Amino acid sequence: MDYAEYFTNRPTDEITRDLIGRPLTFNNRTEKLGGYIVEAEAYMGKLDRAAHSYGGRRSPSNEGLYRTGGTIYIYAQRQYFFFDVACQKENEPQGVLIRAIDPVWGIDTMVKNRNGKSGVLLTNGPAKMMQAFGIHNKNWNLHFLSDSPFIIDLDNNHKRIAQEIIADKRVGINQSDPVWANKKLRFYVAGNPYVSDMKKRDCAYSNGWA
DNA sequence: GTCACGATGCTCT
DNA sequence: GAGCATCGTGACC
């Protein structure tokens, strides 16, 4: 299956859930960095109060959401960057925010990129993950996944299976519209320590993998 | 280990 | 000029 097909043929929340456990890597020209996706959020487009494309809002900065499924949408907020992938067909501005990975490849380099922070602090949040990859700009915004150094491995044989995937409300959403703010559009591996805000006491021995 | 708060810059009004 | 799809630090368990 190619990216265009994977990111268009189902509802965005279903795609988001399916991404949990798949490898996400970034090739920095020297080596491969990355790990297994453990947390992601769905943004459901024009109707979603929390989405950047709510009400059809469109500008150069959120253009990526309007592109065809599989296009990278990198968003800057404060000094931090977020990695999203557009979902659905062109002009249907939905997307997935990758929030956290369980690091596997190039850990030493990622620790350096994070100024020596290691352990769960390495990648337990969307901006931390981008720092770990060494990304400090929007260079890859609007590129299609297959024309970028990012790889989301869609081979089912490479997907790690979570014991349990939790659906919960999204993080940091404005509560002015409680209906959308409380929709369960964030998916994560139960008990995995790299999930943002995961409490130590809630971590499972196996990190939540089957 | 958990909580609260202030830093900080890009985007749109 | 306000508002954020956040993070790190420092105070107290």
Tab-separated table of C-alpha atoms (C1' of nucleotides) in Angstrom:
chain	number	residue	atom	x	y	z
A	1	MET	CA	0.000	0.000	0.000
A	2	ASP	CA	1.344	3.463	-0.807
A	3	TYR	CA	1.000	6.608	1.285
A	4	ALA	CA	-1.690	8.214	-0.873
A	5	GLU	CA	-3.911	5.199	-0.422
A	6	TYR	CA	-3.153	4.699	3.263
A	7	PHE	CA	-3.921	8.301	4.232
A	8	THR	CA	-7.161	8.671	2.262
A	9	ASN	CA	-9.365	5.621	2.275
A	10	ARG	CA	-10.671	5.698	5.861
A	11	PRO	CA	-11.840	8.210	8.458
A	12	THR	CA	-8.929	10.178	9.896
A	13	ASP	CA	-9.443	8.914	13.446
A	14	GLU	CA	-9.211	5.349	12.142
A	15	ILE	CA	-5.948	6.151	10.350
A	16	THR	CA	-4.613	7.733	13.545
A	17	ARG	CA	-5.365	4.636	15.567
A	18	ASP	CA	-3.776	2.425	12.940
A	19	LEU	CA	-0.537	4.433	13.046
A	20	ILE	CA	0.082	3.450	16.674
A	21	GLY	CA	2.937	0.931	16.761
A	22	ARG	CA	4.262	1.719	13.268
A	23	PRO	CA	7.907	2.770	12.836
A	24	LEU	CA	8.544	6.466	12.128
A	25	THR	CA	12.092	7.323	11.045
A	26	PHE	CA	13.956	10.409	9.857
A	27	ASN	CA	17.136	10.078	7.818
A	28	ASN	CA	19.413	12.995	8.732
A	29	ARG	CA	21.876	12.289	5.851
A	30	THR	CA	24.159	10.365	8.205
A	31	GLU	CA	21.960	7.866	9.961
A	32	LYS	CA	18.407	6.798	10.602
A	33	LEU	CA	16.694	8.256	13.686
A	34	GLY	CA	13.339	7.237	15.073
A	35	GLY	CA	11.184	4.702	16.838
A	36	TYR	CA	7.681	3.303	17.139
A	37	ILE	CA	4.743	5.716	17.201
A	38	VAL	CA	3.115	5.506	20.632
A	39	GLU	CA	0.839	8.556	20.595
A	40	ALA	CA	-1.041	10.473	17.879
A	41	GLU	CA	-4.016	12.813	17.548
A	42	ALA	CA	-6.599	13.207	14.780
A	43	TYR	CA	-7.758	16.614	13.572
A	44	MET	CA	-11.018	16.281	11.713
A	45	GLY	CA	-10.989	19.290	9.397
A	46	LYS	CA	-13.442	22.130	8.814
A	47	LEU	CA	-15.924	20.999	11.475
A	48	ASP	CA	-13.296	20.430	14.186
A	49	ARG	CA	-13.097	23.425	16.488
A	50	ALA	CA	-9.552	22.449	17.516
A	51	ALA	CA	-8.188	22.048	13.986
A	52	HIS	CA	-6.171	24.750	12.294
A	53	SER	CA	-8.511	24.329	9.323
A	54	TYR	CA	-11.672	24.910	11.382
A	55	GLY	CA	-14.366	26.658	9.366
A	56	GLY	CA	-12.280	26.349	6.220
A	57	ARG	CA	-9.544	28.620	7.517
A	58	ARG	CA	-6.713	28.609	5.036
A	59	SER	CA	-3.424	30.489	4.877
A	60	PRO	CA	0.161	29.809	3.800
A	61	SER	CA	0.936	28.437	7.261
A	62	ASN	CA	-1.748	25.718	7.282
A	63	GLU	CA	-1.713	24.995	3.562
A	64	GLY	CA	-0.350	21.505	4.242
A	65	LEU	CA	-3.648	20.319	5.705
A	66	TYR	CA	-5.365	21.056	2.370
A	67	ARG	CA	-2.962	18.942	0.358
A	68	THR	CA	-3.592	15.328	-0.545
A	69	GLY	CA	-3.285	12.630	2.127
A	70	GLY	CA	0.348	11.733	2.827
A	71	THR	CA	1.622	15.315	2.590
A	72	ILE	CA	3.759	16.545	5.492
A	73	TYR	CA	2.404	19.497	7.454
A	74	ILE	CA	4.959	21.042	9.814
A	75	TYR	CA	3.651	23.712	12.098
A	76	ALA	CA	5.628	26.147	14.263
A	77	GLN	CA	4.443	27.387	17.601
A	78	ARG	CA	6.637	29.400	19.974
A	79	GLN	CA	10.117	28.013	19.330
A	80	TYR	CA	8.785	24.516	18.754
A	81	PHE	CA	7.825	22.449	15.715
A	82	PHE	CA	5.131	19.804	15.199
A	83	PHE	CA	4.972	17.000	12.674
A	84	ASP	CA	1.613	16.284	11.049
A	85	VAL	CA	0.557	14.252	8.046
A	86	ALA	CA	-2.403	15.419	5.955
A	87	CYS	CA	-5.262	12.941	5.575
A	88	GLN	CA	-8.054	12.562	3.024
A	89	LYS	CA	-8.158	13.934	-0.504
A	90	GLU	CA	-7.014	17.381	-1.587
A	91	ASN	CA	-9.063	20.264	-0.108
A	92	GLU	CA	-10.407	18.068	2.697
A	93	PRO	CA	-8.187	19.560	5.432
A	94	GLN	CA	-7.813	16.781	7.966
A	95	GLY	CA	-4.641	15.465	9.526
A	96	VAL	CA	-2.763	13.459	12.123
A	97	LEU	CA	-0.365	14.930	14.691
A	98	ILE	CA	2.384	12.513	15.703
A	99	ARG	CA	2.943	13.254	19.389
A	100	ALA	CA	5.452	10.700	20.672
A	101	ILE	CA	7.635	7.728	19.736
A	102	ASP	CA	9.289	4.910	21.655
A	103	PRO	CA	12.884	5.527	20.464
A	104	VAL	CA	14.825	2.703	18.814
A	105	TRP	CA	17.136	3.950	16.034
A	106	GLY	CA	19.962	6.492	16.466
A	107	ILE	CA	19.316	7.049	20.158
A	108	ASP	CA	22.826	8.452	20.808
A	109	THR	CA	22.379	11.128	18.153
A	110	MET	CA	18.904	11.986	19.381
A	111	VAL	CA	20.234	12.445	22.930
A	112	LYS	CA	22.844	14.866	21.543
A	113	ASN	CA	20.162	16.752	19.612
A	114	ARG	CA	18.209	17.057	22.854
A	115	ASN	CA	21.187	18.553	24.727
A	116	GLY	CA	21.889	15.385	26.650
A	117	LYS	CA	18.350	14.704	27.795
A	118	SER	CA	17.724	10.978	27.728
A	119	GLY	CA	15.218	8.398	28.906
A	120	VAL	CA	11.567	9.313	28.588
A	121	LEU	CA	12.466	12.999	28.202
A	122	LEU	CA	13.969	12.163	24.815
A	123	THR	CA	10.758	11.930	22.791
A	124	ASN	CA	7.708	12.112	25.092
A	125	GLY	CA	6.089	15.064	23.316
A	126	PRO	CA	5.634	16.391	19.780
A	127	ALA	CA	8.182	19.212	19.990
A	128	LYS	CA	10.679	17.010	21.844
A	129	MET	CA	10.481	14.422	19.065
A	130	MET	CA	11.285	17.062	16.442
A	131	GLN	CA	14.208	18.329	18.543
A	132	ALA	CA	15.494	14.773	18.837
A	133	PHE	CA	15.419	14.547	15.028
A	134	GLY	CA	17.433	17.784	14.923
A	135	ILE	CA	14.716	19.684	13.057
A	136	HIS	CA	14.537	23.427	13.691
A	137	ASN	CA	12.764	24.687	10.597
A	138	LYS	CA	9.875	23.960	8.232
A	139	ASN	CA	12.035	22.685	5.353
A	140	TRP	CA	9.978	19.551	4.830
A	141	ASN	CA	6.587	21.221	5.125
A	142	LEU	CA	4.392	20.482	2.062
A	143	HIS	CA	6.634	17.662	0.851
A	144	PHE	CA	4.971	14.326	0.191
A	145	LEU	CA	6.190	11.636	2.614
A	146	SER	CA	7.845	9.575	-0.111
A	147	ASP	CA	9.780	12.675	-1.291
A	148	SER	CA	11.197	13.354	2.168
A	149	PRO	CA	13.654	11.822	4.644
A	150	PHE	CA	10.696	10.749	6.782
A	151	ILE	CA	9.503	7.155	6.560
A	152	ILE	CA	6.387	5.731	8.135
A	153	ASP	CA	6.746	2.003	7.630
A	154	LEU	CA	3.378	0.644	6.491
A	155	ASP	CA	4.495	-2.994	6.384
A	156	ASN	CA	2.247	-4.828	8.828
A	157	ASN	CA	5.104	-7.207	9.631
A	158	HIS	CA	7.064	-4.251	11.059
A	159	LYS	CA	4.236	-2.922	13.220
A	160	ARG	CA	4.514	-3.415	16.973
A	161	ILE	CA	1.288	-4.518	18.551
A	162	ALA	CA	0.102	-2.717	21.671
A	163	GLN	CA	-1.586	-4.692	24.426
A	164	GLU	CA	-4.155	-1.936	24.575
A	165	ILE	CA	-4.709	1.321	22.675
A	166	ILE	CA	-6.468	4.033	24.677
A	167	ALA	CA	-8.664	6.669	23.032
A	168	ASP	CA	-8.825	9.892	25.033
A	169	LYS	CA	-9.349	13.611	24.590
A	170	ARG	CA	-6.612	15.636	22.953
A	171	VAL	CA	-3.947	17.609	24.791
A	172	GLY	CA	-3.867	21.385	25.104
A	173	ILE	CA	-7.150	22.028	23.327
A	174	ASN	CA	-9.113	25.220	23.935
A	175	GLN	CA	-12.174	24.275	26.008
A	176	SER	CA	-14.459	26.920	24.499
A	177	ASP	CA	-16.216	24.158	22.553
A	178	PRO	CA	-16.454	21.249	25.018
A	179	VAL	CA	-17.958	18.912	22.429
A	180	TRP	CA	-14.892	18.981	20.199
A	181	ALA	CA	-12.417	19.498	23.038
A	182	ASN	CA	-13.579	16.268	24.697
A	183	LYS	CA	-13.858	14.050	21.642
A	184	LYS	CA	-11.640	11.010	21.970
A	185	LEU	CA	-9.322	11.728	19.078
A	186	ARG	CA	-5.990	11.051	20.822
A	187	PHE	CA	-4.738	7.477	20.673
A	188	TYR	CA	-1.874	6.020	22.682
A	189	VAL	CA	-0.274	2.800	23.879
A	190	ALA	CA	-1.540	2.076	27.392
A	191	GLY	CA	1.341	2.034	29.891
A	192	ASN	CA	4.052	3.248	27.515
A	193	PRO	CA	6.357	5.735	29.316
A	194	TYR	CA	7.018	7.808	26.168
A	195	VAL	CA	3.371	8.868	25.921
A	196	SER	CA	3.265	12.535	26.945
A	197	ASP	CA	2.274	13.141	30.580
A	198	MET	CA	2.303	9.416	31.316
A	199	LYS	CA	2.678	8.971	35.066
A	200	LYS	CA	5.495	6.734	36.179
A	201	ARG	CA	3.138	4.674	38.324
A	202	ASP	CA	0.950	4.039	35.261
A	203	CYS	CA	3.776	2.583	33.198
A	204	ALA	CA	3.601	-1.087	32.337
A	205	TYR	CA	6.602	-3.386	32.694
A	206	SER	CA	6.565	-4.263	28.999
A	207	ASN	CA	6.030	-0.600	28.025
A	208	GLY	CA	2.588	-1.730	26.926
A	209	TRP	CA	3.701	-3.855	23.964
A	210	ALA	CA	2.269	-7.293	23.402
B	1	DG	C1'	7.568	12.561	41.555
B	2	DT	C1'	4.122	16.012	40.811
B	3	DC	C1'	2.454	20.418	40.145
B	4	DA	C1'	2.439	25.350	38.692
B	5	DC	C1'	4.160	28.925	36.130
B	6	DG	C1'	6.805	31.790	32.923
B	7	DA	C1'	9.471	31.917	28.601
B	8	DT	C1'	9.040	32.673	23.847
B	9	DG	C1'	8.002	33.464	18.544
B	10	DC	C1'	4.905	32.674	14.768
B	11	DT	C1'	0.259	33.554	12.938
B	12	DC	C1'	-3.816	35.971	12.172
B	13	DT	C1'	-7.093	39.845	13.918
C	1	DG	C1'	-1.859	42.655	20.288
C	2	DA	C1'	-3.699	38.233	21.679
C	3	DG	C1'	-3.591	33.506	21.531
C	4	DC	C1'	-1.656	29.244	21.202
C	5	DA	C1'	-1.978	21.157	18.942
C	6	DT	C1'	4.513	23.329	24.518
C	7	DC	C1'	8.658	22.774	27.461
C	8	DG	C1'	11.735	23.276	31.230
C	9	DT	C1'	12.660	24.868	35.694
C	10	DG	C1'	12.055	25.122	40.457
C	11	DA	C1'	9.096	24.500	44.572
C	12	DC	C1'	7.091	21.246	47.481
C	13	DC	C1'	5.569	16.724	48.745
